[in-house]
mmCIF file of C-alpha atoms and ligand atoms in Angstrom:
data_model
loop_
_atom_site.group_PDB
_atom_site.id
_atom_site.type_symbol
_atom_site.label_atom_id
_atom_site.label_comp_id
_atom_site.label_asym_id
_atom_site.label_seq_id
_atom_site.Cartn_x
_atom_site.Cartn_y
_atom_site.Cartn_z
ATOM 1 C CA UNK A 122 67.756 69.014 -73.034
ATOM 2 C CA UNK A 123 65.025 66.419 -72.693
ATOM 3 C CA UNK A 124 61.355 67.067 -73.415
ATOM 4 C CA UNK A 125 58.841 64.973 -71.507
ATOM 5 C CA UNK A 126 55.263 65.189 -72.769
ATOM 6 C CA UNK A 127 52.490 63.993 -70.449
ATOM 7 C CA UNK A 128 48.819 63.613 -71.429
ATOM 8 C CA UNK A 129 47.513 66.435 -69.216
ATOM 9 C CA UNK A 130 48.537 69.058 -66.688
ATOM 10 C CA UNK A 131 47.888 66.756 -63.731
ATOM 11 C CA UNK A 132 50.251 64.104 -65.100
ATOM 12 C CA UNK A 133 52.957 66.699 -65.886
ATOM 13 C CA UNK A 134 52.676 68.117 -62.365
ATOM 14 C CA UNK A 135 52.818 64.626 -60.872
ATOM 15 C CA UNK A 136 55.986 63.753 -62.759
ATOM 16 C CA UNK A 137 57.797 66.906 -61.616
ATOM 17 C CA UNK A 138 56.571 66.384 -58.062
ATOM 18 C CA UNK A 139 57.895 62.810 -58.024
ATOM 19 C CA UNK A 140 61.228 63.886 -59.517
ATOM 20 C CA UNK A 141 61.659 66.567 -56.866
ATOM 21 C CA UNK A 142 60.677 64.175 -54.079
ATOM 22 C CA UNK A 143 63.297 61.714 -55.375
ATOM 23 C CA UNK A 144 65.966 64.414 -55.407
ATOM 24 C CA UNK A 145 65.131 65.431 -51.825
ATOM 25 C CA UNK A 146 65.034 61.763 -50.775
ATOM 26 C CA UNK A 147 68.483 61.155 -52.274
ATOM 27 C CA UNK A 148 69.982 64.309 -50.784
ATOM 28 C CA UNK A 149 68.004 65.558 -47.771
ATOM 29 C CA UNK A 150 70.226 68.659 -47.436
ATOM 30 C CA UNK A 151 69.729 69.656 -51.055
ATOM 31 C CA UNK A 152 69.586 73.239 -52.299
ATOM 32 C CA UNK A 153 66.475 73.932 -54.362
ATOM 33 C CA UNK A 154 65.729 76.853 -56.651
ATOM 34 C CA UNK A 155 61.983 77.572 -56.514
ATOM 35 C CA UNK A 156 59.531 79.332 -58.829
ATOM 36 C CA UNK A 157 56.135 80.984 -58.480
ATOM 37 C CA UNK A 158 53.108 81.420 -60.766
ATOM 38 C CA UNK A 159 49.817 79.605 -61.223
ATOM 39 C CA UNK A 160 51.426 76.484 -62.713
ATOM 40 C CA UNK A 161 53.477 76.029 -59.550
ATOM 41 C CA UNK A 162 50.422 76.199 -57.297
ATOM 42 C CA UNK A 163 49.344 72.762 -58.531
ATOM 43 C CA UNK A 164 52.868 71.447 -58.164
ATOM 44 C CA UNK A 165 53.222 72.675 -54.577
ATOM 45 C CA UNK A 166 49.802 71.208 -53.746
ATOM 46 C CA UNK A 167 51.011 67.801 -54.958
ATOM 47 C CA UNK A 168 54.476 68.142 -53.449
ATOM 48 C CA UNK A 169 53.220 69.056 -50.008
ATOM 49 C CA UNK A 170 51.249 65.792 -49.906
ATOM 50 C CA UNK A 171 54.361 63.669 -50.480
ATOM 51 C CA UNK A 172 55.945 61.965 -47.497
ATOM 52 C CA UNK A 173 59.296 63.721 -47.586
ATOM 53 C CA UNK A 174 61.120 65.757 -45.006
ATOM 54 C CA UNK A 175 62.162 69.250 -45.993
ATOM 55 C CA UNK A 176 63.889 69.881 -42.677
ATOM 56 C CA UNK A 177 67.398 70.017 -44.089
ATOM 57 C CA UNK A 178 66.548 71.601 -47.475
ATOM 58 C CA UNK A 179 67.597 75.111 -48.317
ATOM 59 C CA UNK A 180 65.640 77.033 -50.930
ATOM 60 C CA UNK A 181 66.227 80.083 -53.106
ATOM 61 C CA UNK A 182 63.341 81.642 -54.979
ATOM 62 C CA UNK A 183 63.895 83.077 -58.416
ATOM 63 C CA UNK A 184 62.404 86.495 -57.949
ATOM 64 C CA UNK A 185 60.378 89.049 -56.009
ATOM 65 C CA UNK A 186 58.477 92.210 -56.926
ATOM 66 C CA UNK A 187 60.226 95.462 -56.060
ATOM 67 C CA UNK A 188 58.443 97.631 -53.529
ATOM 68 C CA UNK A 189 56.411 94.912 -51.810
ATOM 69 C CA UNK A 190 57.237 94.093 -48.204
ATOM 70 C CA UNK A 191 57.724 90.446 -47.238
ATOM 71 C CA UNK A 192 54.364 90.428 -45.446
ATOM 72 C CA UNK A 193 52.437 91.896 -48.404
ATOM 73 C CA UNK A 194 49.864 89.249 -49.450
ATOM 74 C CA UNK A 195 50.871 89.760 -53.097
ATOM 75 C CA UNK A 196 54.596 89.223 -52.482
ATOM 76 C CA UNK A 197 56.222 86.018 -53.634
ATOM 77 C CA UNK A 198 57.428 85.491 -50.033
ATOM 78 C CA UNK A 199 53.768 85.208 -48.994
ATOM 79 C CA UNK A 200 52.961 83.084 -52.043
ATOM 80 C CA UNK A 201 55.665 80.599 -50.988
ATOM 81 C CA UNK A 202 54.535 80.688 -47.385
ATOM 82 C CA UNK A 203 50.948 79.916 -48.418
ATOM 83 C CA UNK A 204 51.527 77.344 -51.142
ATOM 84 C CA UNK A 205 54.542 75.428 -49.857
ATOM 85 C CA UNK A 206 56.451 76.449 -46.751
ATOM 86 C CA UNK A 207 53.521 76.377 -44.308
ATOM 87 C CA UNK A 208 52.508 72.930 -45.606
ATOM 88 C CA UNK A 209 55.890 71.271 -45.042
ATOM 89 C CA UNK A 210 58.361 70.853 -42.190
ATOM 90 C CA UNK A 211 60.858 73.218 -43.833
ATOM 91 C CA UNK A 212 62.766 75.559 -41.506
ATOM 92 C CA UNK A 213 61.789 79.044 -42.699
ATOM 93 C CA UNK A 214 65.317 80.216 -41.807
ATOM 94 C CA UNK A 215 66.521 78.025 -44.677
ATOM 95 C CA UNK A 216 64.238 79.667 -47.235
ATOM 96 C CA UNK A 217 65.384 82.652 -49.278
ATOM 97 C CA UNK A 218 63.428 85.047 -51.482
ATOM 98 C CA UNK A 219 65.121 88.137 -52.964
ATOM 99 C CA UNK A 220 64.477 91.250 -50.882
ATOM 100 C CA UNK A 221 62.420 93.390 -53.240
ATOM 101 C CA UNK A 222 61.986 95.997 -50.555
ATOM 102 C CA UNK A 223 65.697 96.530 -49.858
ATOM 103 C CA UNK A 224 66.877 100.149 -49.674
ATOM 104 C CA UNK A 225 69.933 99.155 -51.725
ATOM 105 C CA UNK A 226 68.753 96.768 -54.451
ATOM 106 C CA UNK A 227 72.218 96.378 -56.008
ATOM 107 C CA UNK A 228 73.595 95.229 -52.652
ATOM 108 C CA UNK A 229 70.588 92.948 -52.075
ATOM 109 C CA UNK A 230 71.268 91.347 -55.474
ATOM 110 C CA UNK A 231 74.952 90.791 -54.640
ATOM 111 C CA UNK A 232 74.033 89.383 -51.233
ATOM 112 C CA UNK A 233 71.619 86.956 -52.893
ATOM 113 C CA UNK A 234 74.289 85.675 -55.275
ATOM 114 C CA UNK A 235 76.677 85.245 -52.335
ATOM 115 C CA UNK A 236 74.090 83.377 -50.291
ATOM 116 C CA UNK A 237 73.577 80.919 -53.168
ATOM 117 C CA UNK A 238 77.355 80.422 -53.411
ATOM 118 C CA UNK A 239 77.672 79.966 -49.653
ATOM 119 C CA UNK A 240 75.004 77.244 -49.785
ATOM 120 C CA UNK A 241 77.149 75.391 -52.332
ATOM 121 C CA UNK A 242 75.121 76.345 -55.405
ATOM 122 C CA UNK A 243 71.690 75.140 -56.493
ATOM 123 C CA UNK A 244 71.213 71.390 -56.960
ATOM 124 C CA UNK A 245 67.836 71.537 -58.703
ATOM 125 C CA UNK A 246 66.272 74.669 -60.160
ATOM 126 C CA UNK A 247 62.545 74.596 -60.811
ATOM 127 C CA UNK A 248 61.242 76.920 -63.538
ATOM 128 C CA UNK A 249 57.996 78.038 -65.092
ATOM 129 C CA UNK A 250 57.878 80.110 -68.250
ATOM 130 C CA UNK A 251 56.165 83.395 -68.981
ATOM 131 C CA UNK A 252 54.331 83.994 -72.251
ATOM 132 C CA UNK A 253 57.135 86.393 -73.283
ATOM 133 C CA UNK A 254 59.658 83.601 -72.673
ATOM 134 C CA UNK A 255 60.912 84.756 -69.317
ATOM 135 C CA UNK A 256 62.426 82.464 -66.713
ATOM 136 C CA UNK A 257 62.342 84.128 -63.325
ATOM 137 C CA UNK A 258 61.686 87.705 -64.386
ATOM 138 C CA UNK A 259 64.329 87.708 -67.123
ATOM 139 C CA UNK A 260 62.369 89.644 -69.675
ATOM 140 C CA UNK A 261 63.338 89.801 -73.395
ATOM 141 C CA UNK A 262 66.895 91.055 -73.985
ATOM 142 C CA UNK A 263 68.095 89.853 -70.577
ATOM 143 C CA UNK A 264 71.762 88.986 -71.080
ATOM 144 C CA UNK A 265 72.371 85.261 -71.152
ATOM 145 C CA UNK A 266 75.227 85.873 -68.678
ATOM 146 C CA UNK A 267 73.133 88.106 -66.377
ATOM 147 C CA UNK A 268 73.234 87.693 -62.598
ATOM 148 C CA UNK A 269 70.693 88.640 -59.916
ATOM 149 C CA UNK A 270 69.574 92.229 -60.495
ATOM 150 C CA UNK A 271 66.589 94.548 -60.736
ATOM 151 C CA UNK A 272 64.631 94.326 -63.964
ATOM 152 C CA UNK A 273 61.764 96.255 -65.559
ATOM 153 C CA UNK A 274 58.752 94.063 -66.361
ATOM 154 C CA UNK A 275 57.131 93.961 -69.807
ATOM 155 C CA UNK A 276 53.491 94.959 -70.320
ATOM 156 C CA UNK A 277 52.857 91.305 -71.344
ATOM 157 C CA UNK A 278 54.138 90.063 -67.990
ATOM 158 C CA UNK A 279 52.172 92.657 -66.038
ATOM 159 C CA UNK A 280 49.000 91.651 -67.909
ATOM 160 C CA UNK A 281 49.754 87.949 -67.416
ATOM 161 C CA UNK A 282 50.208 88.411 -63.665
ATOM 162 C CA UNK A 283 47.280 90.829 -63.191
ATOM 163 C CA UNK A 284 45.020 88.086 -61.792
ATOM 164 C CA UNK A 285 47.097 88.114 -58.588
ATOM 165 C CA UNK A 286 46.449 91.876 -58.307
ATOM 166 C CA UNK A 287 42.676 91.916 -58.577
ATOM 167 C CA UNK A 288 42.801 91.670 -62.379
ATOM 168 C CA UNK A 289 44.325 95.141 -62.713
ATOM 169 C CA UNK A 290 47.658 95.154 -64.626
ATOM 170 C CA UNK A 291 48.314 98.693 -63.403
ATOM 171 C CA UNK A 292 48.557 97.374 -59.850
ATOM 172 C CA UNK A 293 51.296 94.894 -60.800
ATOM 173 C CA UNK A 294 54.652 96.359 -59.751
ATOM 174 C CA UNK A 295 56.752 97.662 -62.647
ATOM 175 C CA UNK A 296 60.018 96.117 -61.511
ATOM 176 C CA UNK A 297 61.341 92.977 -59.899
ATOM 177 C CA UNK A 298 64.530 91.624 -58.376
ATOM 178 C CA UNK A 299 65.370 88.399 -60.194
ATOM 179 C CA UNK A 300 68.099 85.801 -60.493
ATOM 180 C CA UNK A 301 69.856 86.312 -63.820
ATOM 181 C CA UNK A 302 69.849 83.858 -66.710
ATOM 182 C CA UNK A 303 73.490 83.118 -65.835
ATOM 183 C CA UNK A 304 72.540 82.471 -62.193
ATOM 184 C CA UNK A 305 69.879 79.996 -63.351
ATOM 185 C CA UNK A 306 72.263 78.245 -65.750
ATOM 186 C CA UNK A 307 74.690 77.610 -62.846
ATOM 187 C CA UNK A 308 72.218 75.159 -61.253
ATOM 188 C CA UNK A 309 73.312 71.537 -61.511
ATOM 189 C CA UNK A 310 69.912 70.404 -62.811
ATOM 190 C CA UNK A 311 66.984 72.358 -64.242
ATOM 191 C CA UNK A 312 63.319 71.278 -64.400
ATOM 192 C CA UNK A 313 60.976 73.506 -66.401
ATOM 193 C CA UNK A 314 57.248 72.843 -66.053
ATOM 194 C CA UNK A 315 54.733 74.351 -68.487
ATOM 195 C CA UNK A 316 51.099 73.438 -69.092
ATOM 196 C CA UNK A 317 48.214 74.723 -71.204
ATOM 197 C CA UNK A 318 47.654 76.007 -74.730
ATOM 198 C CA UNK A 319 48.819 79.543 -73.881
ATOM 199 C CA UNK A 320 52.369 78.202 -73.452
ATOM 200 C CA UNK A 321 52.531 76.225 -76.740
ATOM 201 C CA UNK A 322 54.108 78.929 -78.895
ATOM 202 C CA UNK A 323 56.719 80.050 -76.365
ATOM 203 C CA UNK A 324 57.690 76.466 -75.505
ATOM 204 C CA UNK A 325 58.291 75.763 -79.212
ATOM 205 C CA UNK A 326 60.438 78.905 -79.501
ATOM 206 C CA UNK A 327 62.401 78.170 -76.332
ATOM 207 C CA UNK A 328 63.079 74.517 -77.139
ATOM 208 C CA UNK A 329 63.403 74.424 -80.919
ATOM 209 C CA UNK A 330 64.093 78.036 -81.858
ATOM 210 C CA UNK A 331 67.456 79.791 -81.914
ATOM 211 C CA UNK A 332 69.183 80.737 -78.669
ATOM 212 C CA UNK A 333 68.334 84.383 -78.314
ATOM 213 C CA UNK A 334 68.098 86.863 -75.461
ATOM 214 C CA UNK A 335 64.681 87.773 -76.920
ATOM 215 C CA UNK A 336 63.470 84.447 -75.445
ATOM 216 C CA UNK A 337 65.336 83.990 -72.159
ATOM 217 C CA UNK A 338 64.208 80.373 -71.818
ATOM 218 C CA UNK A 339 66.032 79.500 -75.067
ATOM 219 C CA UNK A 340 69.298 79.869 -73.084
ATOM 220 C CA UNK A 341 68.362 76.585 -71.387
ATOM 221 C CA UNK A 342 69.552 74.849 -74.571
ATOM 222 C CA UNK A 343 73.070 75.599 -73.250
ATOM 223 C CA UNK A 344 72.499 73.652 -70.038
ATOM 224 C CA UNK A 345 73.824 70.078 -69.886
ATOM 225 C CA UNK A 346 71.111 68.759 -67.543
ATOM 226 C CA UNK A 347 67.789 70.407 -68.335
ATOM 227 C CA UNK A 348 64.412 68.680 -68.502
ATOM 228 C CA UNK A 349 61.319 70.379 -69.910
ATOM 229 C CA UNK A 350 58.089 68.748 -68.729
ATOM 230 C CA UNK A 351 54.933 69.755 -70.588
ATOM 231 C CA UNK A 352 51.374 68.576 -71.119
ATOM 232 C CA UNK A 353 49.901 67.844 -74.573
ATOM 233 C CA UNK A 354 48.586 71.397 -74.924
ATOM 234 C CA UNK A 355 51.897 73.100 -74.148
ATOM 235 C CA UNK A 356 53.638 70.572 -76.445
ATOM 236 C CA UNK A 357 51.330 71.239 -79.381
ATOM 237 C CA UNK A 358 53.743 73.581 -81.220
ATOM 238 C CA UNK A 359 56.751 71.221 -81.077
ATOM 239 C CA UNK A 360 58.082 69.784 -84.334
ATOM 240 C CA UNK A 361 60.244 67.006 -82.941
ATOM 241 C CA UNK A 362 57.888 65.243 -80.598
ATOM 242 C CA UNK A 363 58.226 61.834 -82.235
ATOM 243 C CA UNK A 364 61.840 61.778 -81.081
ATOM 244 C CA UNK A 365 61.053 63.230 -77.643
ATOM 245 C CA UNK A 366 58.506 60.467 -77.063
ATOM 246 C CA UNK A 367 61.000 57.865 -78.289
ATOM 247 C CA UNK A 368 63.556 59.088 -75.739
ATOM 248 C CA UNK A 369 60.978 59.003 -72.932
ATOM 249 C CA UNK A 370 60.038 55.431 -73.823
ATOM 250 C CA UNK A 371 63.601 54.191 -74.083
ATOM 251 C CA UNK A 372 65.792 56.023 -71.559
ATOM 252 C CA UNK A 373 66.220 53.892 -68.395
ATOM 253 C CA UNK A 374 65.851 57.037 -66.211
ATOM 254 C CA UNK A 375 62.177 57.266 -67.201
ATOM 255 C CA UNK A 376 61.245 53.593 -66.725
ATOM 256 C CA UNK A 377 59.412 54.163 -63.448
ATOM 257 C CA UNK A 378 57.547 57.168 -64.849
ATOM 258 C CA UNK A 379 56.093 55.397 -67.876
ATOM 259 C CA UNK A 380 52.452 54.334 -67.646
HETATM 260 C C1 GLP B 627 55.843 84.640 -62.933
HETATM 261 C C2 GLP B 627 57.191 84.191 -62.393
HETATM 262 C C3 GLP B 627 57.896 83.294 -63.376
HETATM 263 C C4 GLP B 627 56.957 82.191 -63.843
HETATM 264 C C5 GLP B 627 55.718 82.773 -64.465
HETATM 265 C C6 GLP B 627 54.750 81.699 -64.977
HETATM 266 O O1 GLP B 627 55.969 85.626 -63.903
HETATM 267 N N1 GLP B 627 58.052 85.311 -62.108
HETATM 268 O O2 GLP B 627 59.029 82.719 -62.734
HETATM 269 O O3 GLP B 627 57.610 81.384 -64.781
HETATM 270 O O4 GLP B 627 55.105 83.522 -63.447
HETATM 271 O O5 GLP B 627 53.457 81.987 -64.571
HETATM 272 P P1 GLP B 627 52.193 81.041 -64.721
HETATM 273 O O6 GLP B 627 52.555 79.717 -64.167
HETATM 274 O O7 GLP B 627 51.172 81.744 -63.894
HETATM 275 O O8 GLP B 627 51.879 81.000 -66.150
#
């Protein structure tokens, strides 16, 4: 795992945006794992202004609320449409979001796993992090080997996501269909983006704490190619930052990203 600390949210977003643009430039038919949430809105804003073609990309979103139709304004399908897909030349046929409105959720979950396999697996998985440590909607106690499945949301998550439902946590669906932690760990590269003070404690637990299913993001410590990009505020609980900064200033990979 590598931790990249940028001075502010804008700089963290810019770095992830440039990394993703490079990956798409190097492999135009790449398979991307995509995330939602407020943090990603800034990233997609930046990304959609880059001069890259998404025409050959295939995408798989992490999760979707159960019970919302794909055209529901609060669904993650609509979120993606609004914040990214409609602003790029991506072929919507190549974009995948779990079907949270499927009559048979178990089958929908299996189909999603098979679709990822059929695409050749995920090249780059983008992640945010919830305040309870979730990646996707893998709430505490999600098995580290879990696959795509339906999952009950925690009250913390429903409160955290209430803003998208008129500020009312009760209106946030109780369940979601989400890639599993194991599904996420199968990606060939993982980029986690977190910004702001509210993420400082959970980032410290995920990065420097023990690997535990109580903090799903801590499972990323098992991944051989995972980068965590944070701003100063989200980095403020980290103990080892002197070393993380040293790595950033000395690894050749980061030369073009240094100021
Ligand atoms: C939702 C998504 C997660 C994401 C989280 C972060 O809960 N299901 O995948 O990590 O939002 O949200 P925010 O960026 O709004 O803090």
